[in-house]
Amino acid sequence: MKIDELQLRGFGKWRDAVFRFAPGINLFCGPNEAGKSTLLEGLFAALYGMKKDYVRTARYLPEYEKYLPWDGGTYETIVQYEVAGKSYRLHRWLEKEREQARLFLNPDWSEVTGLYQEDRRKERNFLELHLGLTRSLFTDVTWIRREQMAAAEHLLPSLGTDEADPAVNRVLAELERELAAIGKKERADNTLLGKAGARVAQKERALAEAEAGWTAASRLARQIADWEAERQERERTREKLRQRLHRMQEAEAEWQARWRQSYIAPSPEQWEAWEENAVTAEERRLHRETRELLAALAARSAPDADTGSETERKRLEADYQRALELRKAWETCREQVNRLAASAIVGTERPRQRQKATGKFSSDRLLRAGSGLLLAAAAGAFLAGKGTYGWIAGVLAVLLAAVGTLRRRRARGNQHVPAVIEEWRRLQQEADRLEVTLREIYQAWNAADWDAFLQLREAQLNMSRQREADRQTEEWKRREEEARLLARWGDELRSILEAEKAERDRERDGLVQSLKETEERLQELREQIARASGEMGSHDSVSVARARSEYEDAIAALRSLQMRREALQLARDTLREALAEWNRDVSPVLNGLASDVMARITGGKYRDVRLDPRERFAVRLLEPVRQRVVEQEQCSLGTQDQLHFAQRVALLRLVSRQTEPLPLFLDDHFAHYDQERLERTLAYVAELSEEHQVFLFTCQQRELTLLEPYLRGSDRHKVHRL
């Protein structure tokens, strides 16, 4: 069989989708929810419809509602396939209210629907007549999946032997149903034999009651009086039990609240409430001890930082900020002094007139030159850290510059130089004052200069940080100890609560059991009273002869069922022996095919596989190392999937011998295969594709990569990307 084309006119998410298939491998690649499984189900629906097999009336598959068209349009498929050298076009409308199927024979599209009669399900079984396989058998054989076979009991007649009649399985199943209906034990409640046995016992009791009826009237009267008194006492007991159970429900609600609160650290007020509401002395002791331990822990909490050290650190920080501001002011004054000195020097550099060619310098030039040299010396002294010498050189430089400037401007009547000198002196005095203040600050902390002062501050900061770290560490330890105490308190409290709950549960169970027994006894008393009253009223009308006749009829019916059961068992066992002999003829071929497939996949690790037709073709294999038989469910997920593959391929090849090569369907089957076994399996699938059409659905890239050498440059295979 070869499927050429599928049109999903309306199926699930697909609408007017057309798929044309290659005769070899058809690889469908797409992510999850791309519609791969819907496409596969659509193909089965196009071939076989959506009705169940092996039922008397039309019943639809559970998937029918799942794959209704999402857009609400027509539920419709078209498939073209080839069987036995003929090409067919099968058009289906799947809506329940307008279900229809039409079959056409290519290439002239002559309709041949009328050649196929409808069965009791109102279904024309086109593919079943073409292949000899129902939908269930077709999917069991061609669809490789991790599921048990749905129609294994119907598959044996399709495996190609002339010795077994397909009706044998149906007869055997009917015999099993008949035997199950009759039953094996006379004491069963839901079988014919059990019911017959119960009827015999009932009639026997009725006979005994009829015979003893006349003598039991007085006894029944006394019993009724006793039962009535007991009933009233039981009702009073029942009411008391109900009240106690109600109180226990309230206690259970309070217990639940205490259980939830055991996970929350109590406040001081809540500790008092816990102690007051404690149920047992042990619980009260736990609350008191935990509370005392927490109080002691709080009392010896991490001490505050050394007040004197902290005060000294703050004073040092204040002096540092003050010294920083003073140093900035001192540097500003120094810059301004240097700027005034430079301005005075620049003013003195302007020549009053050129000297004569004799090369002699004027007195003004000498003053300017001396001022410049002194200024340079002052700058060098400052840079060398010798402030005193720097200030002396700076003062002399400014004086020389001022004298030169004064001599130049005196003739012009310029009075600006004294103002510059005055400003310079004022700034010089301010700088001296700032320097003195800074030295006082340094001396207060026994620091020689600014760098030493900074080192002292950094040392104080490090000590402060260390003290803070120690304090935080101590605080963390205290909190950790507190958390440990609270955790231990919660654990012990919950242990007490669990013991309390266990005790209450035992008490409640006892109350419930007592209430149940009381209710049962009350019901029993009512029934006894009612039955005794009825018996007393019916003793006069009971016929012993009629009771004996009914008892004898029940005995005869029971014996008839027993004889029928023995006859059915004999027929069933005979058919089973015949069927087992037939299965032994089929199994070697099937086991050989499955073993060959498994050996190819596993690289020869597993060479011996068995399929049991009597147990729905259950798969077993021989473990080569320890030589023990292993059930399929005992293997890893990957090996289980490979055994499913071997099982289905063996059945596919065996059934195909009797019909024609059937297609093979794999829907994300290789998820648990390792790389090496997947390569071998895909190579084997490629070999199968030379005879069988293969439909492989995957959401992984590795199948496409491994099949690339087979797909490349071949018109027999095709990749479908969804």
XYZ file of C-alpha atoms in Angstrom:
722
model
C 0.000 0.000 0.000
C 1.186 3.507 -0.852
C -0.431 6.800 0.155
C 0.033 9.456 -2.549
C -1.797 12.531 -1.281
C -3.792 13.790 1.698
C -6.101 16.818 1.730
C -7.305 18.035 5.134
C -10.218 20.205 4.062
C -11.121 20.681 7.725
C -9.456 18.724 10.547
C -8.331 20.313 13.833
C -6.054 23.261 13.067
C -5.683 22.295 9.391
C -7.911 23.952 6.789
C -7.480 23.300 3.043
C -4.037 21.761 3.634
C -2.602 19.514 0.897
C 0.246 17.039 1.485
C 1.854 14.962 -1.283
C 3.951 12.031 -0.161
C 7.027 10.302 -1.559
C 7.084 6.501 -1.926
C 9.989 6.162 0.527
C 10.713 8.245 3.624
C 8.473 11.220 4.364
C 10.169 13.249 7.110
C 7.901 15.799 8.809
C 9.890 18.412 10.788
C 8.291 21.009 13.001
C 8.258 22.325 16.559
C 5.761 21.293 19.189
C 2.147 22.273 18.380
C 3.023 22.619 14.687
C 0.272 20.092 13.848
C 2.297 16.894 13.308
C 0.112 14.630 15.457
C -3.029 16.247 14.043
C -1.757 15.467 10.536
C -1.164 11.812 11.481
C -4.620 11.468 13.081
C -6.101 13.160 10.022
C -4.476 10.534 7.798
C -5.975 7.663 9.848
C -9.369 9.417 9.854
C -9.200 9.849 6.070
C -8.483 6.139 5.603
C -10.846 4.616 8.202
C -13.177 7.320 9.504
C -13.697 8.114 13.199
C -15.827 5.196 14.426
C -14.813 2.440 16.847
C -14.191 -1.122 15.680
C -15.748 -4.285 17.094
C -18.964 -2.648 18.356
C -22.537 -3.319 17.302
C -23.664 0.284 16.963
C -22.015 3.467 15.755
C -19.721 4.755 18.492
C -17.150 7.421 17.791
C -13.565 7.499 18.950
C -12.664 9.780 21.909
C -10.565 11.849 19.475
C -13.627 12.819 17.439
C -14.410 15.948 19.462
C -10.711 16.809 19.842
C -10.149 17.200 16.118
C -13.273 19.137 15.230
C -12.216 21.991 12.881
C -11.034 24.985 14.894
C -12.672 27.441 12.484
C -16.048 25.681 12.709
C -16.031 24.729 9.007
C -16.596 21.361 7.377
C -15.096 18.230 8.948
C -13.701 16.805 5.711
C -10.744 14.789 4.320
C -9.581 13.419 0.953
C -6.896 10.734 0.562
C -5.428 9.076 -2.540
C -3.795 5.667 -2.073
C -2.707 2.630 -4.070
C -3.589 -0.962 -3.149
C -3.067 -4.120 -5.191
C -2.017 -2.126 -8.239
C -5.111 0.113 -8.198
C -5.291 3.789 -7.281
C -8.227 5.100 -5.228
C -9.499 8.502 -4.126
C -11.481 8.404 -0.851
C -13.514 11.488 0.102
C -14.985 11.666 3.644
C -17.329 14.073 5.406
C -17.008 13.351 9.133
C -19.830 15.461 10.650
C -22.235 13.199 12.524
C -25.301 14.871 11.043
C -24.047 14.593 7.418
C -21.500 11.781 7.551
C -20.637 10.427 4.136
C -17.835 8.538 2.334
C -17.325 8.218 -1.430
C -14.682 6.093 -3.146
C -13.426 6.733 -6.690
C -11.171 4.618 -8.890
C -8.360 6.469 -10.667
C -7.556 7.588 -13.301
C -11.088 8.099 -14.682
C -12.587 8.767 -11.209
C -15.389 6.274 -11.638
C -17.287 5.954 -8.361
C -17.180 2.495 -6.763
C -18.797 3.349 -3.422
C -21.789 1.136 -4.084
C -19.612 -1.972 -4.314
C -19.020 -1.803 -0.536
C -21.945 -2.558 1.766
C -22.524 -0.725 5.058
C -22.071 -2.660 8.283
C -24.146 -2.346 11.477
C -22.251 0.854 12.320
C -23.393 2.447 9.040
C -19.749 2.363 7.924
C -18.370 1.224 4.543
C -15.147 -0.620 5.343
C -13.125 0.222 2.227
C -9.637 -0.327 3.688
C -10.770 -3.346 5.706
C -11.847 -5.060 2.504
C -8.711 -3.929 0.639
C -6.204 -4.997 3.320
C -8.145 -7.316 5.623
C -7.334 -4.985 8.542
C -9.686 -2.938 10.696
C -8.679 0.512 11.873
C -7.504 -0.891 15.225
C -5.408 -3.595 13.556
C -3.990 -1.146 11.013
C -2.818 1.293 13.692
C -1.587 -1.558 15.926
C 0.645 -2.867 13.147
C 1.775 0.322 11.357
C 1.939 2.966 14.122
C 4.996 2.528 16.363
C 4.194 3.966 19.790
C 4.608 3.173 23.474
C 1.152 1.681 23.987
C -0.300 -1.785 24.241
C -1.983 -3.168 21.175
C -5.663 -2.269 21.101
C -6.890 -5.304 19.113
C -4.307 -8.004 19.800
C -6.949 -10.693 20.189
C -8.138 -9.957 16.629
C -4.673 -9.925 15.070
C -3.834 -13.626 15.067
C -6.197 -14.480 12.179
C -4.383 -11.858 10.085
C -0.929 -13.396 10.526
C -1.240 -15.718 7.578
C -1.922 -19.319 8.542
C -4.590 -21.548 7.082
C -4.859 -23.808 10.120
C -6.752 -21.362 12.336
C -10.222 -20.060 11.691
C -10.704 -16.367 12.673
C -13.985 -17.384 14.250
C -12.051 -19.397 16.862
C -11.079 -16.269 18.747
C -14.632 -14.991 18.684
C -15.973 -18.330 19.930
C -13.307 -18.441 22.642
C -14.162 -14.899 23.723
C -17.858 -15.805 23.815
C -17.106 -18.855 25.956
C -15.087 -16.691 28.346
C -17.970 -14.238 28.635
C -20.423 -17.070 29.308
C -18.152 -18.525 31.995
C -17.585 -15.111 33.549
C -21.350 -14.555 33.646
C -21.914 -17.917 35.365
C -18.982 -17.451 37.760
C -16.667 -19.775 39.613
C -17.874 -19.518 43.223
C -21.323 -20.001 44.659
C -20.772 -17.214 47.185
C -20.108 -14.476 44.609
C -22.666 -11.681 44.554
C -22.615 -10.618 40.888
C -22.610 -13.952 38.994
C -25.385 -16.330 38.016
C -23.896 -19.095 40.133
C -23.562 -16.826 43.131
C -27.072 -15.543 42.742
C -28.364 -19.119 42.429
C -26.431 -20.120 45.553
C -27.768 -17.107 47.406
C -31.284 -17.995 46.296
C -30.817 -21.557 47.599
C -29.609 -20.236 50.946
C -32.467 -17.769 51.042
C -35.050 -20.412 50.317
C -33.457 -22.717 52.856
C -33.738 -20.022 55.477
C -37.302 -19.349 54.443
C -38.146 -22.998 54.874
C -36.539 -23.132 58.291
C -38.339 -19.955 59.279
C -41.642 -21.317 58.067
C -41.178 -24.523 60.041
C -40.186 -22.638 63.176
C -42.626 -19.795 62.660
C -45.437 -21.053 64.840
C -43.125 -21.598 67.801
C -41.321 -18.275 67.415
C -44.236 -15.851 67.891
C -43.881 -15.488 71.658
C -40.119 -15.329 71.412
C -40.380 -12.552 68.778
C -42.680 -10.535 71.010
C -40.192 -10.633 73.870
C -37.362 -9.820 71.522
C -39.207 -6.829 70.091
C -39.649 -5.404 73.588
C -35.979 -5.918 74.400
C -34.905 -4.421 71.072
C -37.087 -1.368 71.565
C -35.527 -0.680 74.969
C -32.061 -1.142 73.552
C -32.923 1.161 70.632
C -33.890 4.003 72.968
C -30.692 3.574 74.986
C -28.625 3.512 71.790
C -30.231 6.725 70.577
C -29.289 8.493 73.822
C -25.732 7.177 73.478
C -25.588 8.353 69.854
C -26.559 11.902 70.831
C -23.833 12.027 73.486
C -21.248 10.779 70.986
C -22.263 13.432 68.460
C -21.888 16.180 71.074
C -18.398 14.964 71.995
C -17.393 14.834 68.332
C -18.631 18.394 67.869
C -16.479 19.566 70.773
C -13.521 17.742 69.282
C -14.047 19.547 65.963
C -13.844 22.857 67.808
C -10.678 21.676 69.543
C -9.274 20.668 66.155
C -9.837 24.206 64.819
C -8.017 25.654 67.847
C -5.201 23.150 67.334
C -4.843 24.208 63.692
C -4.503 27.840 64.790
C -1.829 26.902 67.376
C 0.003 24.847 64.730
C 0.129 27.812 62.335
C 1.280 30.137 65.147
C 4.108 27.723 66.013
C 5.904 28.964 62.866
C 5.721 32.623 64.023
C 8.008 34.144 66.681
C 5.769 35.257 69.564
C 5.787 38.793 70.929
C 6.152 39.338 74.728
C 2.362 39.534 75.087
C 1.922 36.356 73.046
C 4.372 34.479 75.280
C 2.042 35.119 78.192
C -0.917 33.920 76.110
C 0.976 30.758 75.127
C 1.713 29.979 78.782
C -1.852 30.684 79.891
C -3.416 28.584 77.103
C -0.976 25.660 77.337
C -2.831 22.350 77.382
C -0.184 20.320 79.208
C 2.434 21.047 81.845
C 5.133 20.025 79.379
C 3.965 22.649 76.898
C 3.788 25.325 79.635
C 7.344 24.442 80.737
C 8.567 24.726 77.131
C 7.083 28.240 76.756
C 8.499 29.415 80.093
C 12.011 28.060 79.486
C 12.189 29.460 75.961
C 10.961 32.846 77.141
C 13.598 32.933 79.915
C 16.379 31.920 77.521
C 15.386 34.661 75.071
C 15.319 37.244 77.869
C 18.780 36.163 79.043
C 20.059 36.324 75.497
C 18.700 39.846 75.075
C 20.291 40.918 78.373
C 23.752 39.809 77.250
C 23.396 41.267 73.779
C 26.380 42.825 72.029
C 27.657 45.830 74.030
C 27.563 49.271 72.513
C 30.685 50.634 70.955
C 33.252 52.207 73.303
C 31.820 55.646 74.070
C 35.232 57.235 74.654
C 36.681 55.841 71.431
C 33.619 56.920 69.510
C 33.842 60.441 70.991
C 37.526 60.656 70.125
C 36.789 59.443 66.586
C 34.086 62.060 66.150
C 36.421 64.785 67.494
C 39.153 63.622 65.113
C 36.704 63.679 62.218
C 35.611 67.210 63.177
C 39.261 68.364 63.347
C 39.902 66.668 60.002
C 37.043 68.512 58.351
C 38.227 71.768 59.943
C 41.834 71.157 58.884
C 40.671 70.292 55.381
C 38.857 73.616 55.114
C 41.852 75.498 56.592
C 44.234 73.798 54.177
C 42.025 74.725 51.244
C 41.932 78.343 52.481
C 45.738 78.316 52.979
C 46.318 77.023 49.454
C 43.957 79.686 48.098
C 45.901 82.427 49.915
C 49.169 81.026 48.611
C 47.892 81.074 45.054
C 46.724 84.655 45.425
C 50.114 85.725 46.913
C 51.934 84.088 44.022
C 49.600 85.729 41.533
C 50.218 89.213 43.082
C 53.949 88.577 43.024
C 53.783 87.521 39.398
C 51.736 90.618 38.566
C 54.313 92.835 40.231
C 57.131 91.117 38.314
C 55.302 91.498 35.004
C 54.775 95.179 35.737
C 58.489 95.656 36.364
C 59.543 93.881 33.166
C 58.435 96.679 30.919
C 61.553 98.680 30.043
C 61.429 102.383 30.625
C 63.849 102.884 27.758
C 66.518 100.937 25.986
C 70.013 101.229 27.347
C 72.784 102.508 25.282
C 74.837 100.214 23.083
C 77.515 99.970 25.747
C 75.509 96.948 27.207
C 75.021 98.327 30.719
C 71.790 97.434 32.550
C 69.694 100.006 34.259
C 68.919 99.813 37.922
C 65.287 98.906 37.102
C 66.401 95.848 35.195
C 68.561 94.773 38.047
C 65.576 95.077 40.397
C 63.367 93.028 38.093
C 65.966 90.376 37.619
C 66.537 90.078 41.355
C 62.803 89.913 41.987
C 62.427 87.124 39.438
C 65.274 85.095 40.945
C 63.847 85.456 44.438
C 60.399 84.433 43.218
C 61.844 81.327 41.585
C 63.704 80.511 44.799
C 60.450 80.904 46.761
C 58.622 78.502 44.462
C 61.426 75.947 44.806
C 61.348 76.238 48.586
C 57.599 75.667 48.663
C 57.913 72.648 46.440
C 60.685 71.277 48.686
C 58.430 71.600 51.714
C 60.443 74.450 53.303
C 57.652 76.948 53.781
C 59.624 79.397 55.931
C 62.345 79.920 53.344
C 59.721 80.125 50.659
C 57.878 82.881 52.469
C 61.117 84.874 53.065
C 62.143 84.616 49.403
C 58.614 85.495 48.321
C 58.567 88.580 50.555
C 61.914 89.809 49.199
C 60.779 89.171 45.611
C 57.644 91.178 46.169
C 59.591 94.023 47.849
C 62.060 94.254 44.952
C 59.218 94.184 42.451
C 57.363 96.834 44.412
C 60.470 99.083 44.571
C 60.953 98.746 40.836
C 57.338 99.450 40.134
C 57.331 102.387 42.540
C 60.340 103.948 40.798
C 58.749 103.563 37.384
C 55.392 104.918 38.316
C 56.497 107.616 40.663
C 57.225 109.869 37.763
C 53.740 109.284 36.318
C 52.051 109.850 39.687
C 50.795 106.231 39.846
C 49.682 105.271 43.416
C 48.656 101.592 42.699
C 51.775 99.811 44.026
C 51.162 100.525 47.720
C 47.684 98.967 47.381
C 49.163 95.793 45.841
C 51.757 95.604 48.578
C 49.094 96.109 51.199
C 46.939 93.346 49.723
C 49.961 91.067 49.500
C 50.805 91.694 53.165
C 47.221 91.032 54.215
C 47.152 87.730 52.337
C 50.569 86.832 53.716
C 49.342 87.408 57.246
C 46.200 85.359 56.589
C 48.290 82.488 55.248
C 50.568 82.660 58.303
C 47.539 82.560 60.574
C 46.090 79.557 58.753
C 49.425 77.728 58.902
C 49.664 78.357 62.636
C 46.141 77.026 63.144
C 46.935 73.908 61.114
C 50.092 73.299 63.215
C 47.969 73.560 66.348
C 45.618 70.924 65.019
C 48.552 68.666 64.067
C 50.154 69.129 67.479
C 46.834 68.370 69.225
C 46.972 64.890 67.609
C 50.789 64.523 67.851
C 51.127 64.682 64.056
C 54.165 66.271 62.443
C 52.448 67.382 59.248
C 49.368 66.889 57.071
C 50.396 63.405 55.834
C 50.927 62.155 59.375
C 47.567 63.611 60.340
C 45.914 61.737 57.460
C 47.566 58.481 58.503
C 46.337 59.011 62.068
C 42.774 59.578 60.809
C 42.894 56.489 58.594
C 44.080 54.388 61.553
C 41.207 55.735 63.671
C 38.722 54.932 60.883
C 40.045 51.381 60.584
C 39.716 50.883 64.322
C 36.169 52.242 64.210
C 35.269 49.961 61.318
C 36.722 46.956 63.142
C 34.724 47.797 66.283
C 31.549 48.129 64.163
C 32.276 44.807 62.457
C 32.798 43.140 65.833
C 29.572 44.630 67.108
C 27.635 43.440 64.046
C 29.200 39.971 64.338
C 28.110 39.758 67.940
C 24.641 40.981 66.991
C 24.455 38.398 64.208
C 25.450 35.634 66.638
C 22.816 36.826 69.068
C 20.148 36.786 66.367
C 21.299 33.377 65.157
C 21.055 32.037 68.710
C 17.630 33.608 69.045
C 16.522 32.026 65.765
C 17.888 28.667 66.910
C 15.997 28.940 70.188
C 12.791 29.848 68.361
C 13.308 27.022 65.850
C 13.851 24.536 68.673
C 10.802 25.939 70.446
C 8.730 25.531 67.264
C 9.981 21.970 66.676
C 9.338 20.863 70.249
C 5.973 22.636 70.294
C 4.938 20.925 67.081
C 6.069 17.606 68.498
C 3.841 18.254 71.530
C 1.013 19.329 69.229
C 1.474 16.229 67.076
C 1.322 14.028 70.154
C -1.760 15.936 71.283
C -3.313 15.511 67.828
C -2.450 11.815 67.763
C -4.115 11.347 71.138
C -7.141 13.332 69.993
C -7.259 11.373 66.722
C -7.207 8.116 68.622
C -9.993 9.382 70.837
C -11.942 10.651 67.842
C -11.426 7.383 65.975
C -12.764 5.575 68.998
C -15.752 7.917 69.117
C -16.347 7.564 65.384
C -16.083 3.806 65.644
C -18.458 3.803 68.603
C -20.855 6.087 66.714
C -20.632 3.853 63.664
C -21.262 0.763 65.741
C -24.150 2.527 67.463
C -25.637 3.571 64.092
C -25.202 0.080 62.720
C -26.755 -1.401 65.818
C -29.656 1.056 65.616
C -30.190 0.181 61.976
C -29.937 -3.466 62.837
C -32.433 -3.026 65.686
C -34.888 -1.199 63.403
C -34.563 -3.923 60.807
C -34.921 -6.599 63.444
C -37.965 -4.928 64.933
C -39.513 -4.395 61.498
C -38.665 -7.912 60.392
C -39.885 -9.450 63.621
C -43.092 -7.449 63.381
C -43.557 -8.611 59.807
C -42.785 -12.154 60.732
C -45.276 -12.059 63.535
C -47.909 -10.814 61.122
C -47.012 -13.347 58.426
C -46.703 -16.482 60.505
C -50.369 -17.246 60.027
C -50.121 -16.980 56.220
C -46.771 -18.726 55.646
C -47.079 -22.101 53.901
C -44.381 -24.629 54.746
C -45.232 -26.649 51.625
C -44.732 -23.587 49.365
C -41.416 -22.748 51.052
C -40.198 -26.331 50.524
C -41.211 -26.256 46.843
C -39.332 -22.983 46.249
C -36.261 -24.402 47.975
C -36.257 -27.520 45.739
C -36.632 -25.338 42.610
C -33.624 -23.236 43.683
C -31.528 -26.408 44.200
C -32.452 -27.643 40.689
C -31.524 -24.279 39.106
C -28.145 -24.278 40.906
C -27.321 -27.805 39.679
C -28.268 -26.854 36.101
C -25.884 -23.883 36.174
C -23.085 -26.059 37.553
C -23.512 -28.573 34.730
C -23.537 -25.758 32.124
C -20.351 -24.276 33.621
C -18.558 -27.633 33.405
C -19.578 -28.032 29.755
C -18.384 -24.521 28.857
C -15.063 -25.046 30.645
C -14.483 -28.253 28.708
C -15.202 -26.493 25.383
C -12.990 -23.525 26.317
C -10.035 -25.693 27.349
C -10.280 -27.706 24.131
C -10.270 -24.558 21.991
C -7.356 -23.104 23.979
C -5.256 -26.202 23.346
C -5.977 -26.001 19.633
C -5.216 -22.277 19.551
C -1.977 -22.727 21.519
C -0.792 -25.304 19.001
C -1.593 -22.849 16.184
C 0.239 -20.045 18.013
C 3.334 -22.205 18.235
C 3.370 -22.337 14.442
C 3.197 -18.524 14.123
C 5.494 -17.502 16.991
C 8.871 -18.729 15.600
C 8.545 -16.585 12.473
C 7.386 -13.553 14.449
C 10.113 -13.987 17.084
C 12.777 -14.297 14.412
C 11.688 -11.039 12.768
C 11.605 -9.179 16.096
C 15.001 -10.587 17.155
C 16.545 -9.512 13.859
C 15.238 -5.956 14.277
C 16.450 -5.704 17.903
C 19.884 -7.057 16.994
C 20.215 -4.448 14.242
C 19.213 -1.577 16.560
C 21.416 -2.557 19.542
C 24.454 -3.573 17.545
C 24.014 -7.220 18.524
C 23.649 -6.660 22.279
C 20.135 -8.169 22.317
C 19.653 -10.985 19.826
C 16.788 -13.002 21.303
C 13.307 -11.415 21.539
C 9.996 -13.197 22.135
C 6.421 -12.047 21.428
C 3.624 -13.851 23.266
C 0.389 -13.906 21.198
C -1.502 -15.181 24.257
C -0.678 -12.008 26.216
C -1.415 -9.315 23.632
C 1.969 -9.927 21.985
C 3.839 -8.965 25.173
C 7.581 -8.516 24.531
C 10.354 -10.256 26.462
C 14.065 -10.434 25.758
C 17.003 -12.524 26.906
C 19.606 -10.502 28.843
C 22.918 -11.741 27.363
C 25.210 -11.333 30.395
C 23.188 -13.066 33.105
C 21.082 -15.101 30.673
C 17.796 -14.176 32.302
C 14.447 -13.334 30.720
C 13.559 -9.645 31.151
C 10.079 -8.173 30.822
C 9.747 -5.074 28.658
C 8.710 -2.899 31.637
C 11.974 -3.767 33.438
C 14.109 -2.153 30.731
C 15.133 1.499 30.394
C 12.833 3.904 28.550
C 15.062 3.844 25.476
C 15.178 0.025 25.365
C 11.395 -0.140 25.927
C 10.881 2.123 22.904
C 13.247 -0.061 20.864
C 11.302 -3.188 21.873
C 8.076 -1.484 20.776
C 9.800 -0.724 17.474
C 10.917 -4.348 17.045
C 7.434 -5.652 17.998
C 5.567 -3.424 15.525
C 8.070 -3.887 12.666
C 7.945 -7.677 13.094
C 4.133 -7.628 12.957
C 4.240 -5.196 10.032
C 6.512 -7.441 8.012
C 4.557 -10.595 8.856
C 1.166 -9.066 8.023
C 2.585 -7.462 4.860
C 3.496 -10.928 3.583
C -0.205 -11.799 3.471
C -1.469 -8.482 2.089
C 1.109 -6.118 0.578
C 3.785 -3.783 2.018
C 2.068 -1.558 4.568
C 3.221 1.973 5.498
C 5.107 2.685 8.723
C 4.267 5.628 11.031
C 6.604 7.083 13.715
C 5.458 10.135 15.708
C 8.350 11.552 17.809
C 9.289 7.966 18.639
C 13.061 8.444 19.056
C 13.106 10.826 22.064
C 14.825 8.262 24.367
C 17.229 6.731 21.805
C 20.933 7.381 22.268
C 22.955 8.606 19.286
C 24.467 5.242 18.340
C 21.195 3.270 18.427
C 19.362 6.071 16.660
C 21.863 5.941 13.794
C 21.366 2.169 13.442
C 17.579 2.473 13.682
C 17.384 5.187 11.035
C 19.659 3.151 8.772
C 17.246 0.218 9.224
C 14.274 2.528 8.531
C 16.013 3.629 5.345
C 16.259 -0.047 4.326
C 12.568 -0.580 5.139
C 11.690 2.442 2.986
C 12.827 0.511 -0.077
C 9.738 -1.689 0.402
C 7.501 0.228 2.833
C 6.385 3.844 2.755
C 7.622 5.592 5.940
C 6.037 8.585 7.688
C 8.436 9.987 10.325
C 7.294 12.940 12.464
C 9.867 14.734 14.634
C 10.481 18.003 16.470
C 14.254 17.353 16.709
C 17.027 18.262 14.291
C 19.109 15.119 14.781
C 16.772 12.840 12.771
C 17.038 15.225 9.813
C 20.824 15.354 10.191
C 21.219 11.556 10.350
C 18.851 10.967 7.415
C 20.485 13.649 5.267
C 22.719 11.142 3.354
C 19.635 9.106 2.403
C 17.456 12.126 1.555
C 20.032 14.043 -0.461
C 19.562 13.703 -4.208
C 16.796 11.090 -4.017
C 13.311 11.589 -5.443
C 12.114 8.556 -3.447
C 12.262 10.516 -0.168
C 10.892 13.896 0.837
C 11.197 16.402 3.713
C 8.033 18.217 4.824
C 8.582 21.267 7.025
C 5.569 22.284 9.126
